[in-house]
PDB file of C-alpha atoms in Angstrom:
ATOM      1  CA  TYR A 179      -6.879   5.670  -5.570  1.00  0.00           C
ATOM      2  CA  PHE A 180      -4.317   4.382  -2.722  1.00  0.00           C
ATOM      3  CA  TYR A 181      -1.412   2.740  -3.540  1.00  0.00           C
ATOM      4  CA  THR A 182       0.642   1.028  -0.556  1.00  0.00           C
ATOM      5  CA  GLY A 183       4.724   1.075  -0.245  1.00  0.00           C
ATOM      6  CA  GLU A 184       6.499  -2.194  -0.550  1.00  0.00           C
ATOM      7  CA  ILE A 185       4.700  -4.685   1.855  1.00  0.00           C
ATOM      8  CA  GLN A 186       7.277  -6.949   3.254  1.00  0.00           C
ATOM      9  CA  ASP A 187       7.175 -10.167   5.503  1.00  0.00           C
ATOM     10  CA  ALA A 188       8.614 -10.341   9.083  1.00  0.00           C
ATOM     11  CA  ASN A 189      12.205 -11.341   7.483  1.00  0.00           C
ATOM     12  CA  GLY A 190      12.006  -7.890   5.531  1.00  0.00           C
ATOM     13  CA  ASN A 191      11.383  -9.805   2.148  1.00  0.00           C
ATOM     14  CA  ARG A 192       8.912  -8.493  -0.212  1.00  0.00           C
ATOM     15  CA  VAL A 193       5.801 -10.498  -0.193  1.00  0.00           C
ATOM     16  CA  ALA A 194       4.712 -12.771  -2.944  1.00  0.00           C
ATOM     17  CA  ASP A 195       2.417 -11.556  -5.650  1.00  0.00           C
ATOM     18  CA  GLY A 196      -1.098 -12.288  -4.749  1.00  0.00           C
ATOM     19  CA  THR A 197      -0.697 -11.964  -1.050  1.00  0.00           C
ATOM     20  CA  PRO A 198      -4.087 -11.076   0.263  1.00  0.00           C
ATOM     21  CA  ILE A 199      -4.178  -7.840   2.277  1.00  0.00           C
ATOM     22  CA  THR A 200      -7.510  -7.204   4.382  1.00  0.00           C
ATOM     23  CA  VAL A 201      -8.533  -3.095   3.778  1.00  0.00           C
ATOM     24  CA  GLU A 202     -10.516  -1.979   6.923  1.00  0.00           C
ATOM     25  CA  LEU A 203     -12.446   1.409   5.878  1.00  0.00           C
ATOM     26  CA  ILE A 204     -14.058   3.707   8.347  1.00  0.00           C
ATOM     27  CA  ASP A 205     -16.628   6.292   6.951  1.00  0.00           C
ATOM     28  CA  ALA A 206     -15.758   4.734   3.286  1.00  0.00           C
ATOM     29  CA  GLU A 207     -16.353   1.742   1.337  1.00  0.00           C
ATOM     30  CA  PRO A 208     -13.982  -0.025  -1.318  1.00  0.00           C
ATOM     31  CA  SER A 209     -14.717   0.893  -4.822  1.00  0.00           C
ATOM     32  CA  GLY A 210     -14.016  -0.052  -8.517  1.00  0.00           C
ATOM     33  CA  VAL A 211     -12.349  -3.437  -7.680  1.00  0.00           C
ATOM     34  CA  ALA A 212     -14.150  -6.913  -6.419  1.00  0.00           C
ATOM     35  CA  ASP A 213     -13.179  -8.482  -3.102  1.00  0.00           C
ATOM     36  CA  ALA A 214     -10.219 -10.812  -3.860  1.00  0.00           C
ATOM     37  CA  ASP A 215     -11.382 -13.307  -1.490  1.00  0.00           C
ATOM     38  CA  PRO A 216     -15.375 -12.841  -1.023  1.00  0.00           C
ATOM     39  CA  MET A 217     -15.053 -15.820   1.479  1.00  0.00           C
ATOM     40  CA  ALA A 218     -13.151 -14.518   3.813  1.00  0.00           C
ATOM     41  CA  GLU A 219     -14.232 -11.613   6.095  1.00  0.00           C
ATOM     42  CA  GLY A 220     -13.783  -8.119   5.222  1.00  0.00           C
ATOM     43  CA  TYR A 221     -12.455  -6.660   2.069  1.00  0.00           C
ATOM     44  CA  GLN A 222      -9.292  -8.145   0.553  1.00  0.00           C
ATOM     45  CA  VAL A 223      -6.945  -6.951  -2.180  1.00  0.00           C
ATOM     46  CA  ARG A 224      -3.986  -8.838  -3.647  1.00  0.00           C
ATOM     47  CA  THR A 225      -0.501  -7.721  -3.945  1.00  0.00           C
ATOM     48  CA  PHE A 226       1.405  -7.291  -6.967  1.00  0.00           C
ATOM     49  CA  GLY A 227       5.323  -6.427  -6.848  1.00  0.00           C
ATOM     50  CA  GLY A 228       4.811  -6.333  -2.944  1.00  0.00           C
ATOM     51  CA  ILE A 229       2.309  -3.320  -3.542  1.00  0.00           C
ATOM     52  CA  ALA A 230      -1.439  -3.501  -2.899  1.00  0.00           C
ATOM     53  CA  ASN A 231      -3.855  -0.955  -4.339  1.00  0.00           C
ATOM     54  CA  PHE A 232      -7.418   0.069  -4.221  1.00  0.00           C
ATOM     55  CA  SER A 233      -9.924   3.145  -4.442  1.00  0.00           C
ATOM     56  CA  ILE A 234     -12.723   4.221  -2.025  1.00  0.00           C
ATOM     57  CA  ARG A 235     -16.016   5.942  -2.220  1.00  0.00           C
ATOM     58  CA  THR A 236     -17.436   7.905   0.506  1.00  0.00           C
ATOM     59  CA  ASP A 237     -21.149   9.345   0.520  1.00  0.00           C
ATOM     60  CA  THR A 238     -22.198  12.106  -1.747  1.00  0.00           C
ATOM     61  CA  GLY A 239     -21.108  15.580  -0.507  1.00  0.00           C
ATOM     62  CA  ASN A 240     -21.632  19.109  -1.165  1.00  0.00           C
ATOM     63  CA  THR A 241     -19.126  21.874  -2.115  1.00  0.00           C
ATOM     64  CA  GLY A 242     -17.441  22.651   1.003  1.00  0.00           C
ATOM     65  CA  ASP A 243     -18.328  19.725   2.781  1.00  0.00           C
ATOM     66  CA  THR A 244     -15.357  17.524   4.389  1.00  0.00           C
ATOM     67  CA  ARG A 245     -15.152  13.763   4.935  1.00  0.00           C
ATOM     68  CA  THR A 246     -12.535  12.209   7.225  1.00  0.00           C
ATOM     69  CA  VAL A 247     -11.677   8.538   6.070  1.00  0.00           C
ATOM     70  CA  ARG A 248      -9.409   6.147   8.426  1.00  0.00           C
ATOM     71  CA  VAL A 249      -7.920   3.322   6.255  1.00  0.00           C
ATOM     72  CA  GLN A 250      -6.311   0.395   8.015  1.00  0.00           C
ATOM     73  CA  LEU A 251      -4.252  -2.583   6.273  1.00  0.00           C
ATOM     74  CA  TYR A 252      -4.026  -6.127   8.001  1.00  0.00           C
ATOM     75  CA  ALA A 253      -2.129  -9.205   7.255  1.00  0.00           C
ATOM     76  CA  GLU A 254      -5.362 -11.220   7.813  1.00  0.00           C
ATOM     77  CA  PRO A 255      -9.122 -11.008   7.625  1.00  0.00           C
ATOM     78  CA  ILE A 256      -9.264 -11.388  11.456  1.00  0.00           C
ATOM     79  CA  LEU A 257      -7.816  -8.076  11.836  1.00  0.00           C
ATOM     80  CA  ALA A 258      -5.158  -9.072  14.127  1.00  0.00           C
ATOM     81  CA  THR A 259      -1.974  -7.991  12.463  1.00  0.00           C
ATOM     82  CA  GLU A 260      -1.962  -4.401  11.582  1.00  0.00           C
ATOM     83  CA  LEU A 261       0.461  -3.314   8.610  1.00  0.00           C
ATOM     84  CA  ALA A 262      -0.438   0.257   8.132  1.00  0.00           C
ATOM     85  CA  GLU A 263      -3.059   2.693   8.954  1.00  0.00           C
ATOM     86  CA  GLY A 264      -3.914   6.322   7.957  1.00  0.00           C
ATOM     87  CA  THR A 265      -6.520   8.980   8.178  1.00  0.00           C
ATOM     88  CA  PHE A 266      -7.164  11.200   5.219  1.00  0.00           C
ATOM     89  CA  VAL A 267      -9.531  14.344   5.009  1.00  0.00           C
ATOM     90  CA  PHE A 268     -11.114  14.895   1.526  1.00  0.00           C
ATOM     91  CA  ASP A 269     -12.735  18.597   0.869  1.00  0.00           C
ATOM     92  CA  TYR A 270     -15.573  18.280  -1.655  1.00  0.00           C
ATOM     93  CA  MET A 271     -15.118  20.680  -4.865  1.00  0.00           C
ATOM     94  CA  PRO A 272     -17.155  21.374  -7.880  1.00  0.00           C
ATOM     95  CA  VAL A 273     -16.205  19.377 -10.680  1.00  0.00           C
ATOM     96  CA  PRO A 274     -17.052  21.063 -14.000  1.00  0.00           C
ATOM     97  CA  GLY A 275     -19.837  19.329 -16.025  1.00  0.00           C
ATOM     98  CA  PRO A 276     -21.155  19.615 -19.268  1.00  0.00           C
ATOM     99  CA  PRO A 277     -22.621  23.028 -18.864  1.00  0.00           C
ATOM    100  CA  ALA A 278     -19.335  24.416 -17.500  1.00  0.00           C
ATOM    101  CA  LEU A 279     -17.313  23.021 -20.297  1.00  0.00           C
ATOM    102  CA  LEU A 280     -19.836  24.202 -22.920  1.00  0.00           C
ATOM    103  CA  THR A 281     -19.555  27.738 -21.547  1.00  0.00           C
ATOM    104  CA  ALA A 282     -15.834  27.417 -21.615  1.00  0.00           C
ATOM    105  CA  TRP A 283     -15.833  26.352 -25.353  1.00  0.00           C
ATOM    106  CA  VAL A 284     -18.128  29.287 -26.334  1.00  0.00           C
ATOM    107  CA  LEU A 285     -15.880  31.790 -24.499  1.00  0.00           C
ATOM    108  CA  MET A 286     -12.791  30.543 -26.312  1.00  0.00           C
ATOM    109  CA  ALA A 287     -14.747  30.435 -29.584  1.00  0.00           C
ATOM    110  CA  VAL A 288     -15.678  33.959 -29.204  1.00  0.00           C
ATOM    111  CA  GLY A 289     -12.226  35.118 -27.961  1.00  0.00           C
ATOM    112  CA  ILE A 290     -10.780  33.451 -31.024  1.00  0.00           C
ATOM    113  CA  ALA A 291     -13.181  35.119 -33.317  1.00  0.00           C
ATOM    114  CA  VAL A 292     -12.615  38.668 -31.800  1.00  0.00           C
ATOM    115  CA  LEU A 293      -8.687  37.877 -31.990  1.00  0.00           C
ATOM    116  CA  LEU A 294      -9.251  36.846 -35.843  1.00  0.00           C
ATOM    117  CA  ARG A 295     -11.358  40.117 -36.634  1.00  0.00           C
ATOM    118  CA  SER A 296      -8.979  42.521 -35.058  1.00  0.00           C
ATOM    119  CA  HIS A 297      -6.189  40.904 -36.709  1.00  0.00           C
ATOM    120  CA  HIS A 298      -8.046  40.803 -40.035  1.00  0.00           C
ATOM    121  CA  LYS A 299      -9.029  44.631 -39.474  1.00  0.00           C
ATOM    122  CA  ALA A 300      -5.250  45.461 -38.858  1.00  0.00           C
ATOM    123  CA  GLY A 301      -4.229  44.035 -42.059  1.00  0.00           C
ATOM    124  CA  ARG A 302      -6.595  46.004 -44.003  1.00  0.00           C
ATOM    125  CA  ALA A 303      -5.210  49.302 -42.210  1.00  0.00           C
TER     126      ALA A 303
END
């Protein structure tokens, strides 16, 4: 998820709420939020409090894969006035899924049972 810094006009004033910003992505695509102006070319988001936010999606990777994504923000759909740009590198890492979580819960339950059992035995001694 990306948040911009405060976007200002040529006079240094914060842009008005709802100002469209064009997001140009290289090796990624927008995700999660509909295009704020589907009639305009490109993908637009709107500002709120001078800030624009958006999320991206890359192709599915395998553990150890790396994806480099370039993000550019423009003041208009024709990509004439660049406001900001950045290159980001993402490393794919495994995310614990249901089997890993189940294993963790079982191990925790066994650990608690062992502790309770040893505490119970120590109480009888």
